[in-house]
Short mmCIF file of C-alpha atoms in Angstrom, two decimals:
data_model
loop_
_atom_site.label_atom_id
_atom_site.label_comp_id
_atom_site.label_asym_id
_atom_site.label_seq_id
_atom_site.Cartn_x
_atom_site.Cartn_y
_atom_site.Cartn_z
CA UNK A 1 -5.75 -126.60 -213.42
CA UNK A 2 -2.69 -128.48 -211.96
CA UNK A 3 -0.09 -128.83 -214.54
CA UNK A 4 -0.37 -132.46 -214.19
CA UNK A 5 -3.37 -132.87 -214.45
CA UNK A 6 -3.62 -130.39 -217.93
CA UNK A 7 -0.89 -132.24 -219.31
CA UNK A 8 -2.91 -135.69 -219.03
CA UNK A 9 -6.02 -133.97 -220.35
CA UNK A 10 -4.21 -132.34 -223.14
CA UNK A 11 -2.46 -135.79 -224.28
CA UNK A 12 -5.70 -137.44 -224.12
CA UNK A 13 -7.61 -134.64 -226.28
CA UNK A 14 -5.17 -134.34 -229.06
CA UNK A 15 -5.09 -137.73 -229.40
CA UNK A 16 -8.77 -137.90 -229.63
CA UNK A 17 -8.33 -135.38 -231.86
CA UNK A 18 -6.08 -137.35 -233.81
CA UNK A 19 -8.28 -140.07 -233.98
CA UNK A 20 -11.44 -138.41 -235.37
CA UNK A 21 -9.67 -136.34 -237.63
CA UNK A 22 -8.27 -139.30 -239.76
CA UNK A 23 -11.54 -140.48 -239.11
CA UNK A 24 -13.45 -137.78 -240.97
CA UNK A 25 -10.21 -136.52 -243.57
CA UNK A 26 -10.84 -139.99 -244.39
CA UNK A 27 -14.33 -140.27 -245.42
CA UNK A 28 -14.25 -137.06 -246.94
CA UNK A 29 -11.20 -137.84 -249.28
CA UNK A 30 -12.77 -140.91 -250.23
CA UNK A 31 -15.98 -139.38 -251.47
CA UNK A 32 -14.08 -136.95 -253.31
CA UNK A 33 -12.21 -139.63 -254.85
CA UNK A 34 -15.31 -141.70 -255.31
CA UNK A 35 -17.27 -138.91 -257.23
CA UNK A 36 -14.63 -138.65 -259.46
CA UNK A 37 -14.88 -142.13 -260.42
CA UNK A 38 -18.52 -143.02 -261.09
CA UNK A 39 -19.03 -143.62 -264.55
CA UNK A 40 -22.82 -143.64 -265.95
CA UNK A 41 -24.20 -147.32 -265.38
CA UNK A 42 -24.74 -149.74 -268.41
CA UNK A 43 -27.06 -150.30 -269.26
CA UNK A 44 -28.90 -147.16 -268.07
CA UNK A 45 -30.80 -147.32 -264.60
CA UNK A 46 -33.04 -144.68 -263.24
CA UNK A 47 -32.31 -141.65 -261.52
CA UNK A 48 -28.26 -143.24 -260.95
CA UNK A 49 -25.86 -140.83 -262.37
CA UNK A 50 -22.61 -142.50 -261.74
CA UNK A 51 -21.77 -145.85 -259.84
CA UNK A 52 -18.17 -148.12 -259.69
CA UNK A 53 -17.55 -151.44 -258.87
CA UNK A 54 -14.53 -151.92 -256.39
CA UNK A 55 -12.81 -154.33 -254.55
CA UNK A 56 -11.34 -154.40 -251.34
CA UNK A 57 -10.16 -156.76 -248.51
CA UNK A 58 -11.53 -159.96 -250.00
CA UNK A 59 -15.11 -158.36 -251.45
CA UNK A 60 -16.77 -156.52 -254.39
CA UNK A 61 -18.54 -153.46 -254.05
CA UNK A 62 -21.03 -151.48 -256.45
CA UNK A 63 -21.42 -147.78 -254.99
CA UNK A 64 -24.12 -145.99 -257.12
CA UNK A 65 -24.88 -142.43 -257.17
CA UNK A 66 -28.52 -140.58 -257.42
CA UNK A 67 -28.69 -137.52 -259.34
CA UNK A 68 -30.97 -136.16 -256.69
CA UNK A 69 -32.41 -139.01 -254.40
CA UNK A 70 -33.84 -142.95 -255.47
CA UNK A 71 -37.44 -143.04 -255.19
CA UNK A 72 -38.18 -144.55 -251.91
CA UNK A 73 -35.78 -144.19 -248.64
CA UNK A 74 -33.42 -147.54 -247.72
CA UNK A 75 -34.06 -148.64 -244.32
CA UNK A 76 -31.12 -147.91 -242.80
CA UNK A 77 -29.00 -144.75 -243.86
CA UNK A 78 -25.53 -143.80 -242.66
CA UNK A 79 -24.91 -139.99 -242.27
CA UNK A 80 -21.32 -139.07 -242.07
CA UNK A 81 -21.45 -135.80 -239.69
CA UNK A 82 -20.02 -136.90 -235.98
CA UNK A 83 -16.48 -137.72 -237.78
CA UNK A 84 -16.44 -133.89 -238.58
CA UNK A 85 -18.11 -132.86 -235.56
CA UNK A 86 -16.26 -134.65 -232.96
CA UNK A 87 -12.59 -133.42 -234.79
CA UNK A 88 -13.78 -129.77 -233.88
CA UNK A 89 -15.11 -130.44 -230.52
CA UNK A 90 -11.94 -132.31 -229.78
CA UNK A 91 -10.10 -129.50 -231.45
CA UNK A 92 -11.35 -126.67 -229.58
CA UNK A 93 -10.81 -128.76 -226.55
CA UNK A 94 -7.26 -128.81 -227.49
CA UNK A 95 -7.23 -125.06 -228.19
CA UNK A 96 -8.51 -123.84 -224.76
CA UNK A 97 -6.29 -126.58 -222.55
CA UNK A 98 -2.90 -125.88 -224.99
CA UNK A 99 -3.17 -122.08 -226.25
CA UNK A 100 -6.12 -120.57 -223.49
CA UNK A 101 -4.99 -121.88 -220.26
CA UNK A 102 -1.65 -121.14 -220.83
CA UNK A 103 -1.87 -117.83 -223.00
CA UNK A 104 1.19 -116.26 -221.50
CA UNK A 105 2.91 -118.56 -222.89
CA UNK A 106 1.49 -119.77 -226.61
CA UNK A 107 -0.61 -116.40 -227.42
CA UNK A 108 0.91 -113.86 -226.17
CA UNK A 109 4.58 -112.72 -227.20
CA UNK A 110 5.47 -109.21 -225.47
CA UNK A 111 8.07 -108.32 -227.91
CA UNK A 112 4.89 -108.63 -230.76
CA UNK A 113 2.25 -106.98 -228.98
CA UNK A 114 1.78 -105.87 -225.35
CA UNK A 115 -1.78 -107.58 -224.28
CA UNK A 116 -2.62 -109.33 -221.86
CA UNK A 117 -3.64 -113.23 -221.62
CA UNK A 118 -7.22 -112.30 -221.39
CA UNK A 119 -7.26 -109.59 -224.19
CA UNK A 120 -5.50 -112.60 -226.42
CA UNK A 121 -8.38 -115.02 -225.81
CA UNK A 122 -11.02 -112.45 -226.53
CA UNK A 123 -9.30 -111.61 -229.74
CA UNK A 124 -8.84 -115.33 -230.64
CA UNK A 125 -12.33 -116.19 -229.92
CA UNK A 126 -13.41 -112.97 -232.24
CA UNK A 127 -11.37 -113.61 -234.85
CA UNK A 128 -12.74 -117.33 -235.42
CA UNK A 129 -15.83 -116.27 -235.16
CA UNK A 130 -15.44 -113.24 -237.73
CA UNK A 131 -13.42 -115.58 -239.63
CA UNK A 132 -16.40 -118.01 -240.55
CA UNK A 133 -18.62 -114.88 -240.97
CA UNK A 134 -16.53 -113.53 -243.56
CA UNK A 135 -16.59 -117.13 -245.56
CA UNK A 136 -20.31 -117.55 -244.93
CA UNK A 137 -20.93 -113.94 -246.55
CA UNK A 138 -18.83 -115.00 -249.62
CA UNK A 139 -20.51 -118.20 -249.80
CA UNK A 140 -23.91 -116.53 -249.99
CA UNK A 141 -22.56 -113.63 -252.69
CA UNK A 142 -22.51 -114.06 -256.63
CA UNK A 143 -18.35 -114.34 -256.04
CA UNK A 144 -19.32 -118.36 -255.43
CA UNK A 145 -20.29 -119.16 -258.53
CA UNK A 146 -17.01 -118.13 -260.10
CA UNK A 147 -15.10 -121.10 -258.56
CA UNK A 148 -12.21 -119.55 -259.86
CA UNK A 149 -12.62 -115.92 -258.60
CA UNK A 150 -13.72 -117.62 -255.47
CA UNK A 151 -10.37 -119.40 -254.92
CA UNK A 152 -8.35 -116.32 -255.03
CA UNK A 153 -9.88 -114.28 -252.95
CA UNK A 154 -10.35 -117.07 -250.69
CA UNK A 155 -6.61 -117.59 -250.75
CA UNK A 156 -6.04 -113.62 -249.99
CA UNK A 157 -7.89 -113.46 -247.21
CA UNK A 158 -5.97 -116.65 -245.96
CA UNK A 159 -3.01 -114.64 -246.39
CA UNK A 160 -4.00 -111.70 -244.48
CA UNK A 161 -5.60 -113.65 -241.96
CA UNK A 162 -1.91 -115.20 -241.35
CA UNK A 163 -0.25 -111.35 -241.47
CA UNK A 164 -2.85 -109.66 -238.97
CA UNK A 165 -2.37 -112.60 -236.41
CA UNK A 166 1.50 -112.47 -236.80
CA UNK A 167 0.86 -108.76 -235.56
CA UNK A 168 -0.71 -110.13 -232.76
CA UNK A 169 0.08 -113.78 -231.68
CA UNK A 170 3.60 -115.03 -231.01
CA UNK A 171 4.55 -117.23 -234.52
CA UNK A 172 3.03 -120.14 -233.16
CA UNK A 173 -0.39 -119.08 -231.70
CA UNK A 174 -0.57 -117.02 -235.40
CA UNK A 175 -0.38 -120.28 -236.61
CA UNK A 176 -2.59 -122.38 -234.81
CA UNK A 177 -5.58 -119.27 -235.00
CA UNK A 178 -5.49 -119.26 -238.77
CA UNK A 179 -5.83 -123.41 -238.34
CA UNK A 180 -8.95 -122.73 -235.89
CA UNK A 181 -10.46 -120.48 -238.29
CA UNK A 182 -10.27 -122.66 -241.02
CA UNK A 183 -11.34 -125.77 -239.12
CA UNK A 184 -13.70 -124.15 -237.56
CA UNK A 185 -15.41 -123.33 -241.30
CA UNK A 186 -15.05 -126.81 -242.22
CA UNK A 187 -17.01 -128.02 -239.24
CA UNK A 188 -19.21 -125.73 -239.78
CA UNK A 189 -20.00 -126.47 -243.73
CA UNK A 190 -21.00 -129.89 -242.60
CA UNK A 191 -23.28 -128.73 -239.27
CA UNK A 192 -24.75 -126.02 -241.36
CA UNK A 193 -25.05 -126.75 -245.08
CA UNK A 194 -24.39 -129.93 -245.79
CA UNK A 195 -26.21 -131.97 -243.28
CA UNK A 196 -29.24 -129.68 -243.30
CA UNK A 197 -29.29 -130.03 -247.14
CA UNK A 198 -29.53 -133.67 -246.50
CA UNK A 199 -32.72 -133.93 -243.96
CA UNK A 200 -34.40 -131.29 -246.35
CA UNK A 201 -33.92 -133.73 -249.26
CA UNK A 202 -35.06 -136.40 -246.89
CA UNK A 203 -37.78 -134.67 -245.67
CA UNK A 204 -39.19 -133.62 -248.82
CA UNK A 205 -38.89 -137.63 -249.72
CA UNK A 206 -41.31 -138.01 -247.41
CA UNK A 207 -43.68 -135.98 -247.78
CA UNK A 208 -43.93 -137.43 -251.42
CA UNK A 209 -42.27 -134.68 -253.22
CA UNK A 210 -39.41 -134.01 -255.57
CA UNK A 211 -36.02 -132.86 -253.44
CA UNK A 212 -34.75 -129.65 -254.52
CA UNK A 213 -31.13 -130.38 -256.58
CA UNK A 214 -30.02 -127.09 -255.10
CA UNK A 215 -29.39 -129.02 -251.38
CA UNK A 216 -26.95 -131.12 -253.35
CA UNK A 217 -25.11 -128.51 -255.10
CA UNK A 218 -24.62 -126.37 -252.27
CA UNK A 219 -23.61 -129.61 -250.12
CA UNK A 220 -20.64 -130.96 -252.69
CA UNK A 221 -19.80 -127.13 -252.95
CA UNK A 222 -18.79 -126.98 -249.34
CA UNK A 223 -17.49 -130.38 -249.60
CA UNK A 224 -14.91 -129.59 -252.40
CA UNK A 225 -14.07 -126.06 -249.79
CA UNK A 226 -13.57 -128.31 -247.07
CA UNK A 227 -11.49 -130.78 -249.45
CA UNK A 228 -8.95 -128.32 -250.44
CA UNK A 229 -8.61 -126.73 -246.75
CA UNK A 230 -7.32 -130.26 -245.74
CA UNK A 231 -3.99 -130.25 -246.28
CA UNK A 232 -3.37 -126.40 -245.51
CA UNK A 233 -4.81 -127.32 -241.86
CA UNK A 234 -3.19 -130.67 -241.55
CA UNK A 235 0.03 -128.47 -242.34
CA UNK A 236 -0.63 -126.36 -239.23
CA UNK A 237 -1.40 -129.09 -236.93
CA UNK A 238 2.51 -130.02 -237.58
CA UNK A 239 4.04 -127.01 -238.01
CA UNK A 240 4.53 -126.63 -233.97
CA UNK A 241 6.88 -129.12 -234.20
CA UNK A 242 8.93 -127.64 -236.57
CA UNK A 243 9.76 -123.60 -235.15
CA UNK A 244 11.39 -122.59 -238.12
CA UNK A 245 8.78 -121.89 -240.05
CA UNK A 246 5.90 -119.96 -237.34
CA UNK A 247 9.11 -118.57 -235.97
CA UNK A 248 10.45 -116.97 -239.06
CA UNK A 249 10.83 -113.73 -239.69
CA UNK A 250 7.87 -113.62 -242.39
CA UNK A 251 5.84 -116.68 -241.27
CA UNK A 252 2.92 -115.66 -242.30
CA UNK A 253 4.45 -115.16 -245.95
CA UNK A 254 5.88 -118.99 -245.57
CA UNK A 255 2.45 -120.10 -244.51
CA UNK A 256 1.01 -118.58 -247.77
CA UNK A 257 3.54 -120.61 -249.69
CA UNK A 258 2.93 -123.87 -248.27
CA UNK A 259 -0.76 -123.07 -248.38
CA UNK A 260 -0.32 -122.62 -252.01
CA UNK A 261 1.85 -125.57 -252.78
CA UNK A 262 -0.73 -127.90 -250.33
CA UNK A 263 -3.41 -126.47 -252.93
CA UNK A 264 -2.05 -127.56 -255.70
CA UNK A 265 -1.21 -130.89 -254.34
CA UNK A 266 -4.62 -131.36 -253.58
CA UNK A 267 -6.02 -130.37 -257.05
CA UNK A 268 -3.51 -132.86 -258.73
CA UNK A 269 -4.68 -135.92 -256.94
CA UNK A 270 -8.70 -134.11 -257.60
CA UNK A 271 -7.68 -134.11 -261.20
CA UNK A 272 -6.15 -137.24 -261.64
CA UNK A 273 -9.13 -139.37 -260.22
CA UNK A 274 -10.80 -137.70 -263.33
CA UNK A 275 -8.10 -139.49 -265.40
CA UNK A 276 -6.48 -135.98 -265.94
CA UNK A 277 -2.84 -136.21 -265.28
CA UNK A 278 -1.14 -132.84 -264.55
CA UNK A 279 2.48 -133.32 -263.70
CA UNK A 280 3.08 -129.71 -263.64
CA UNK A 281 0.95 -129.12 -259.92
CA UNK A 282 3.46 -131.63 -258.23
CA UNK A 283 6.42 -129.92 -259.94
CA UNK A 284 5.47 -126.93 -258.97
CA UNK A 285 4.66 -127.31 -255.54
CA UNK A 286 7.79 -129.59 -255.02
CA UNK A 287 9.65 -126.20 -256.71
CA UNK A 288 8.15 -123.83 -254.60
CA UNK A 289 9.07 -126.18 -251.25
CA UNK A 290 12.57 -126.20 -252.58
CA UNK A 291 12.33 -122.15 -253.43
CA UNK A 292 11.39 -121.66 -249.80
CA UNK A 293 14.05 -123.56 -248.51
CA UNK A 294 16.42 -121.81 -250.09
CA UNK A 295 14.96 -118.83 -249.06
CA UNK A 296 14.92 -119.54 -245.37
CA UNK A 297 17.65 -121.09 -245.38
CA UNK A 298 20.00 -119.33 -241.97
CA UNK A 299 23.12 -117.87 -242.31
CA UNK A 300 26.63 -119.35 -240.97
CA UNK A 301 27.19 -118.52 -237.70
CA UNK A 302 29.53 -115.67 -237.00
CA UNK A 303 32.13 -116.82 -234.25
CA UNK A 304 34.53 -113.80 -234.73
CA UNK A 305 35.33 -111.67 -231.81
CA UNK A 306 36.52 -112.17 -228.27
CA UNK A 307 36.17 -116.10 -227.31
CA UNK A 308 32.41 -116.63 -225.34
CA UNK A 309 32.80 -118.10 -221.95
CA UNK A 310 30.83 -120.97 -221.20
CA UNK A 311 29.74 -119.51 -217.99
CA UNK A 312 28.32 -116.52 -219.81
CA UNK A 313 26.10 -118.38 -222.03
CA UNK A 314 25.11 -120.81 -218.61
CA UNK A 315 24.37 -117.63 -216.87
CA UNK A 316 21.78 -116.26 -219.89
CA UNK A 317 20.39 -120.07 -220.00
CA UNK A 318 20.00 -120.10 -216.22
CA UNK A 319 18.04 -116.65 -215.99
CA UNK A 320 16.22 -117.35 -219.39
CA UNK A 321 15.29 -121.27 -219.85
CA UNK A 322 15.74 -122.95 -216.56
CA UNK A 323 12.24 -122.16 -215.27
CA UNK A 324 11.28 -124.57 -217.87
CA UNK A 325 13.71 -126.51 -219.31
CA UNK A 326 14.59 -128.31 -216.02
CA UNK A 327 13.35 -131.54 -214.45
CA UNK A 328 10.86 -130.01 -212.23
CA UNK A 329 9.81 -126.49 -214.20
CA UNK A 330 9.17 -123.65 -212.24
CA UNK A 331 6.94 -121.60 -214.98
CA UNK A 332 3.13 -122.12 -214.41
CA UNK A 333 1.56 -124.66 -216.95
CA UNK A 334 4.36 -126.74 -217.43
CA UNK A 335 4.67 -130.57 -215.12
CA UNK A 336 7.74 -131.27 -217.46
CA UNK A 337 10.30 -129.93 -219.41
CA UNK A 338 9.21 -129.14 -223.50
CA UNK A 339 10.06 -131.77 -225.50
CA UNK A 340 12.01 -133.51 -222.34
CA UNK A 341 14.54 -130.97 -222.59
CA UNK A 342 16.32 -130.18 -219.57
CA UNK A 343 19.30 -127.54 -219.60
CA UNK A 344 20.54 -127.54 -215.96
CA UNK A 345 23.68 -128.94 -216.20
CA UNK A 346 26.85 -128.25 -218.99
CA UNK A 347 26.61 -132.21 -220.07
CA UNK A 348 22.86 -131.77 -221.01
CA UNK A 349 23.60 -127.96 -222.40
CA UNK A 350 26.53 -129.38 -224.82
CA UNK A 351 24.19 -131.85 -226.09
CA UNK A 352 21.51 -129.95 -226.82
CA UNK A 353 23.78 -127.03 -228.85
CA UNK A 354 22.95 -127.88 -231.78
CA UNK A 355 18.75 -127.77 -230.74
CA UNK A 356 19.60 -124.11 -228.44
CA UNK A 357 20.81 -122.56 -231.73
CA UNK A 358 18.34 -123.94 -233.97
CA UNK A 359 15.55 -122.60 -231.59
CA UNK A 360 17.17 -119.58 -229.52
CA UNK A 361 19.07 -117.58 -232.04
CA UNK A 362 17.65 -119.22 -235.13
CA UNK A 363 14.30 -119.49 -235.25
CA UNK A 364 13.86 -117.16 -231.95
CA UNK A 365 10.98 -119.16 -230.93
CA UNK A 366 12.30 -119.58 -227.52
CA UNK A 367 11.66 -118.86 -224.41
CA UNK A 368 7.88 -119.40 -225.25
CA UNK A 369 6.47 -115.88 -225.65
CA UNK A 370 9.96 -114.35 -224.79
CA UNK A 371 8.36 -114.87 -220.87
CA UNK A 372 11.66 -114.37 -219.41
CA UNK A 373 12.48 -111.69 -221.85
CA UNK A 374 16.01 -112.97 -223.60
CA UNK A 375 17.45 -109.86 -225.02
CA UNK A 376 18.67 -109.47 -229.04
CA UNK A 377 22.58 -109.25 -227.40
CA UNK A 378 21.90 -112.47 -225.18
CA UNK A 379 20.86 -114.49 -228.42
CA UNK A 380 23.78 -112.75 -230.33
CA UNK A 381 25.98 -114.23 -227.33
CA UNK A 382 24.56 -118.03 -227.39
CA UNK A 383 24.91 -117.54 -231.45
CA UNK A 384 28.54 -116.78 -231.42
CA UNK A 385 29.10 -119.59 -228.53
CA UNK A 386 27.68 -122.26 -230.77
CA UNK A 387 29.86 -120.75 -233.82
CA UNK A 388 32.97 -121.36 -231.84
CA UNK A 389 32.22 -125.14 -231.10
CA UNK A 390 29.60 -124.81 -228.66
CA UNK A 391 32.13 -126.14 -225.93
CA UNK A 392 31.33 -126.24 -222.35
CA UNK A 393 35.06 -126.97 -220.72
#
């Protein structure tokens, strides 16, 4: 596809993406929240376990909850599926025009492993689908009823889900596949559990029978999954934008933290709409953000040694970054420079120092997949330029 042209579709899908993503984190947060405010009505009515009175934008509402179903079906029912469905059809969208159709680029990284675009797909599309196997199978195993047990091994796998793709995937395609795996469950818990639950409940309405509870407790079992999954993935969708963390040395290790710390987050906000207040969950996930700070934090540049020539560190970003960083790219894929940056002349070099550090010797995220293969000495050389004052004169 013309880069043009992929860059239009791509804008047009993440946003959409975007869109239905608030759209369904939405909904689902709310019900979370809503659950864990129903109270039991007074005076008793039948077959409500819980309802609330509210009020918002000028109205009062009373939401009331069935412990299984009411006895006859309202006329009009609103199912909240195409929010969820619609963020991972968008999503995937976004994964084959971003990471599939330009997998030299945001899959592959030759100084990882030595495959080829293709072979990256294939793997990516394996490992999602392997990836929702896996959950299914624990789903379906005595480990769920142990929400507890459940958690943690849930957790490890995360973790060396995140390791096996860094062995892989440059640091940002590791990234964004441990994102599609778990959004890809997510989706799935609503197409495949929850909203089946629902028409077998319905169904069995009509046909003048009892539901079965067990529809409901497997459907706000994969809802509370899904709940706590939320911020982890919402974490991932970001983290491109911020190298230092895919591009570190033990990303997948800084993933698990903030996967940890987004956990607990999440559980202090579940807990508190039950009127428990735990302040040590936000402590400690503020503590371990600050812990991994520190511990990522880069060392000073060295600028000892013989003074770097600004023409030497020109020549390395001429042979190494001008195919894309320049108004009209020469590297396949790309119809503008990354992030507008464009490193062709020394005015537009000395004022991007400070971003060529961050992301060349720093982070070591770029060139994108190491395409042009930059060399360890070549970073070492732009590293001690910047130490010196980054001048260009």
């Amino acid at each position: 596809m013309d880069a043009y042209l992929l860059e239009w579709a791509s804008m047009l899908v993440r946003w959409l993406h975007v869109i239905t993503a608030i759209a369904w984190i939405g909904a689902s947060f709310y019900f979370v929240w809503l659950d864990n405010h129903l109270v039991p009505p007074n005076p008793p009515k039948k077959g409500v376990s819980g309802e609330i009175w509210s009020v918002h934008g000028g109205g009062f509402y009373n939401k009331q909850k069935y412990l299984v179903a009411p006895d006859q079906l309202p006329e009009k029912l609103h199912w909240f599926k195409w929010e969820a469905y619609w963020t991972f059809i968008s999503g995937f969208a976004l994964l084959v025009l971003v990471y599939y159709c330009n997998a030299g680029a945001y899959l592959v990284d030759k100084s990882v492993a030595d495959i080829t675009p293709a072979a990256a797909i294939g793997i990516s599309l394996a490992v999602i689908l392997f990836g929702f196997a896996v959950y299914e199978g624990l789903c379906r195993s005595p480990l769920a009823k142990n929400g507890t047990v459940f958690a943690l091994v849930g957790f490890s796998l995360v973790v060396v889900l995140a390791w096996a793709m860094s062995q892989v995937f440059g640091g940002r395609g590791a990234y964004m596949q441990v994102g599609a795996v778990l959004g890809t469950i997510m989706a799935a818990n609503v197409l495949m559990i929850i909203i089946p639950g629902q028409r077998k409940m319905i169904a069995s309405m009509l046909d003048g029978a009892v539901p079965d509870a067990i529809h409901g407790i497997r459907g706000k079992q994969r809802s509370m999954h899904n709940n706590y999954m939320t911020l982890p993935v919402l974490f991932i969708m970001l983290s491109n934008h911020y190298p230092m963390t895919y591009g570190h040395r033990y990303g997948w290790a800084v993933l698990a933290v903030v996967v940890i710390a987004s956990v607990m987050i999440r559980h202090f906000f579940n807990l508190h709409h039950k009127g428990k207040v735990v302040v040590a969950l936000p402590v400690g996930a503020a503590a371990l953000f600050i812990l991994l700070g520190v511990a990522m934090a880069p060392k000073a540049p060295e600028g000892g040694g013989e003074k770097v020539a600004f023409a030497a560190v020109k020549a390395v970003i001429d042979s190494r970054c001008i195919s894309c960083h320049a108004a009209k790219p020469t590297q396949p894929g790309f119809a503008a420079p990354p992030a507008g940056v464009a490193l062709e002349t020394s005015e537009q070099i000395r004022a991007q120092a400070q971003r060529i550090h961050q992301q060349v010797v720093v982070a070591r995220v770029m060139p994108l997949g190491n395409l042009t293969g930059i060399t360890d000495a070549e970073r070492a050389l732009v590293g001690r330029w910047f130490a010196q004052g980054a001048k260009t004169d």
